[in-house]
XYZ file of C-alpha atoms in Angstrom:
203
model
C 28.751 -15.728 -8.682
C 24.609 -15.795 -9.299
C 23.955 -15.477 -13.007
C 20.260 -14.334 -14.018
C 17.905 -16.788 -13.954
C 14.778 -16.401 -16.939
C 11.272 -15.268 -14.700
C 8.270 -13.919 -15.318
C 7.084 -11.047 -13.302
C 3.798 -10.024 -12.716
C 2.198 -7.398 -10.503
C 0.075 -8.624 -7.244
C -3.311 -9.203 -8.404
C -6.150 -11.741 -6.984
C -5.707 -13.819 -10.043
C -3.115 -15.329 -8.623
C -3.835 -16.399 -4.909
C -3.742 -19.817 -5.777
C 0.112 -19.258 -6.176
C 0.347 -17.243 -3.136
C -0.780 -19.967 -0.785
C 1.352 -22.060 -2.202
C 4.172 -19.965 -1.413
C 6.685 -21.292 1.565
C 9.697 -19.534 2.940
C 12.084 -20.193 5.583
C 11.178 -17.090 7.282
C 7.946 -16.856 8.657
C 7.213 -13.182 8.355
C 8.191 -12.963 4.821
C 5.356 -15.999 3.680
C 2.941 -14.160 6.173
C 3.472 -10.858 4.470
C 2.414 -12.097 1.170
C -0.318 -14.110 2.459
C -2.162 -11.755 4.928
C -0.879 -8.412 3.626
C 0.703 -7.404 0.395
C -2.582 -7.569 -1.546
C -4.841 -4.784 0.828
C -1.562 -2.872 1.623
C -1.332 -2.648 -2.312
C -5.343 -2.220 -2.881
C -4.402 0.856 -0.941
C -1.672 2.300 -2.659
C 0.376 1.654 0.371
C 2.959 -0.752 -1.355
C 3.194 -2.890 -4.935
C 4.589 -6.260 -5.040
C 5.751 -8.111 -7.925
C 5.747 -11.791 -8.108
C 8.190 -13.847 -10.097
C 7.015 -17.525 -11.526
C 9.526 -19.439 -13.308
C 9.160 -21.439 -16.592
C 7.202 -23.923 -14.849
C 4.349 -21.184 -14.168
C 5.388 -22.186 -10.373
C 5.751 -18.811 -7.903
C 9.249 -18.903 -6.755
C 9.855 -15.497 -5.475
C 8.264 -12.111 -4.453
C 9.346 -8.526 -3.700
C 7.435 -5.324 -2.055
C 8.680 -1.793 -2.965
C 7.001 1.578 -1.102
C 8.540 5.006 -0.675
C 10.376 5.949 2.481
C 12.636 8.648 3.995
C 15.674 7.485 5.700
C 16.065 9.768 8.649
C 19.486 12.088 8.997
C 22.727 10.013 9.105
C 25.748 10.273 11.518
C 28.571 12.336 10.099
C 31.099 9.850 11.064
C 28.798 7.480 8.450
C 28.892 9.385 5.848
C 32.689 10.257 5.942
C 33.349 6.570 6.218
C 31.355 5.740 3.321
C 32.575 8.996 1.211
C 29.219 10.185 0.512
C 28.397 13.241 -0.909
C 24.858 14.567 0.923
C 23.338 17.543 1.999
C 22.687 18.665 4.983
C 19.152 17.184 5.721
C 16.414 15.744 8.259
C 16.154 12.666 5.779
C 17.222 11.630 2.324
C 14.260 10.321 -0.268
C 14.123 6.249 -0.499
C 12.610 3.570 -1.808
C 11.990 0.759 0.532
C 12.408 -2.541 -0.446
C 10.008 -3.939 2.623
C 10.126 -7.901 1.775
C 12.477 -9.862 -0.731
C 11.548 -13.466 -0.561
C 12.211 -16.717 -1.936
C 10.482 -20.113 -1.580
C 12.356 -22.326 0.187
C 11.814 -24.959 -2.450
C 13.978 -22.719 -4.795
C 16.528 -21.440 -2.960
C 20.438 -20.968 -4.457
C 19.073 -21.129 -7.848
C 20.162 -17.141 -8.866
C 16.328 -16.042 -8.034
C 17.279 -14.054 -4.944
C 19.743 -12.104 -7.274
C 17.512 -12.131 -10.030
C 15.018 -10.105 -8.399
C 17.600 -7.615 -6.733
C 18.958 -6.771 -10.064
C 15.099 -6.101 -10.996
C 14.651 -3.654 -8.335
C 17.932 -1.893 -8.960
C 16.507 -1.391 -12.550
C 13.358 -0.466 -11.091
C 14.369 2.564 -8.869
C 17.055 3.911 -10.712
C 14.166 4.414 -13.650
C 11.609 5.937 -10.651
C 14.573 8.674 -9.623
C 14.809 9.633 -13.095
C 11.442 11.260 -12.317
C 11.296 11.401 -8.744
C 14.130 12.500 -6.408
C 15.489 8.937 -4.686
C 18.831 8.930 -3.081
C 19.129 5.513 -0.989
C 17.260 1.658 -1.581
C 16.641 1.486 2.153
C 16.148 -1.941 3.650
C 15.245 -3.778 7.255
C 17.275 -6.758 6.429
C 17.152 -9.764 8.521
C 20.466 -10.446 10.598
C 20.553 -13.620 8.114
C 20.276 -11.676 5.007
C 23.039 -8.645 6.062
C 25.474 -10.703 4.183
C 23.309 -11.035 1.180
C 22.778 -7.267 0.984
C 26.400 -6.763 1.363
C 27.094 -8.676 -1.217
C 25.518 -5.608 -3.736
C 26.794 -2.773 -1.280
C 24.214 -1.886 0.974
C 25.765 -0.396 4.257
C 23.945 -0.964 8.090
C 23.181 2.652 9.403
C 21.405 1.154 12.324
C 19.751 -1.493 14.184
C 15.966 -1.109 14.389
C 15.961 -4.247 16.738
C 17.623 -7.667 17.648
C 15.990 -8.940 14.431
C 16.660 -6.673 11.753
C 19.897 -4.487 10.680
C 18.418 -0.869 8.969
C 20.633 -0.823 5.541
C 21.211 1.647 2.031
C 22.361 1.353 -1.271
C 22.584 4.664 -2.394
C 21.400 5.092 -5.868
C 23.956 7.341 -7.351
C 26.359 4.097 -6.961
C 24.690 1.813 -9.159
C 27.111 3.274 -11.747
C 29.480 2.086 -9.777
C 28.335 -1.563 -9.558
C 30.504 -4.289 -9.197
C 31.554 -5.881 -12.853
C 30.534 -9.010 -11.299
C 26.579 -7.745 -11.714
C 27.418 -5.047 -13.942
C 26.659 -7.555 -17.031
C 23.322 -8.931 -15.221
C 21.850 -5.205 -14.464
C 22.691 -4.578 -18.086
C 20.714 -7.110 -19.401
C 17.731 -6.531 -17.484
C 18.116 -2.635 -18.573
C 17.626 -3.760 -21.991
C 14.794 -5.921 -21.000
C 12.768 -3.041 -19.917
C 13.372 -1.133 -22.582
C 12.562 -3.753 -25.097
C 9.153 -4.407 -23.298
C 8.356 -0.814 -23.167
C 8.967 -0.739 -26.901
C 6.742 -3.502 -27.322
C 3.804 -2.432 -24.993
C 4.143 0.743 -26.962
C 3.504 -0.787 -30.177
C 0.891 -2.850 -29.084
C -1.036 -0.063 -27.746
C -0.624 1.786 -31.337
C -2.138 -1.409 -33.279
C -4.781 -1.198 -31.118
């Protein structure tokens, strides 16, 4: 099983482009994303993107949150996957658009690392925003990966990508495998939060 690996995140910023050019990753439209886009699609207010150096000060990984709406699912889908929804056009979501490691650091935990982050991440945004799935457009190389942590296809936008959900409400339910991880990041946040706070105060 991954075990949490000890990163630094930072929010996308021009300081560090540097990094970002140095990025490489297997797939091409992930390193392209982070190269040509993230930075005016977050300029914008379209997306934010977090990048995650290791204790090297070396970028190793990146991932790109934005709100969604994940259109009406099949009956048959939710029966299957016993969840309880209403009757709606779509269900509130926050997209996780690009998850990416360089290829240089690969099987190294970083992968989970920043999954667990964005787990920790949305369930604090729907405690002040309705969110009921983490939607993704996983790869057909990643499905597996996303299965891993219970995300469930609903649909195939094309031959290259498989349209999946976590839904939030489940993260209570996470496997005891990553229950320990998610945990630790919780307290994390909170301790940073605590600090920030304090730090603001002695200003």
């Amino acid at each position: 099983m991954a075990q949490l690996v000890e990163l630094r995140d930072e929010v996308l910023s021009t300081d560090y482009i540097e990094h970002i050019q140095n990025f490489q990753c297997d797939e091409e439209g992930v390193e392209e994303f982070l190269k040509e886009h993230a930075l005016r699609l977050q300029e914008n207010n379209m997306t934010v993107t977090r990048l995650f150096f290791n204790a090297s000060g070396e970028l190793v990984g990146y991932f790109t949150l934005f709100n969604d709406a994940v259109p009406r699912i099949g009956k048959h889908k939710i029966e299957k996957e016993q969840w309880a929804l209403p009757n709606s056009k779509f269900f509130p979501a926050i997209r996780l658009h690009y998850i990416g490691v360089d290829k240089r650091y690969t099987k190294q935990g970083i992968g989970h690392t920043m999954l667990m982050t964005v787990f920790a991440i949305c369930e604090d945004i729907a405690q002040y925003s309705g969110c009921v799935f983490i939607s993704v457009e996983a790869l057909i190389d990643a499905v597996g990966f996303y299965e891993n942590y219970d995300f469930k296809i609903i649909g195939r936008h094309d031959k290259a990508f498989h349209n999946m959900v976590f839904k939030l409400e489940e993260i209570e339910d996470i496997d005891e495998d990553y229950e320990a991880d998610y945990e630790e990041l919780q307290s994390i946040s909170k301790l940073e939060e605590v600090q920030n706070d304090a730090g603001e105060e002695a200003s």
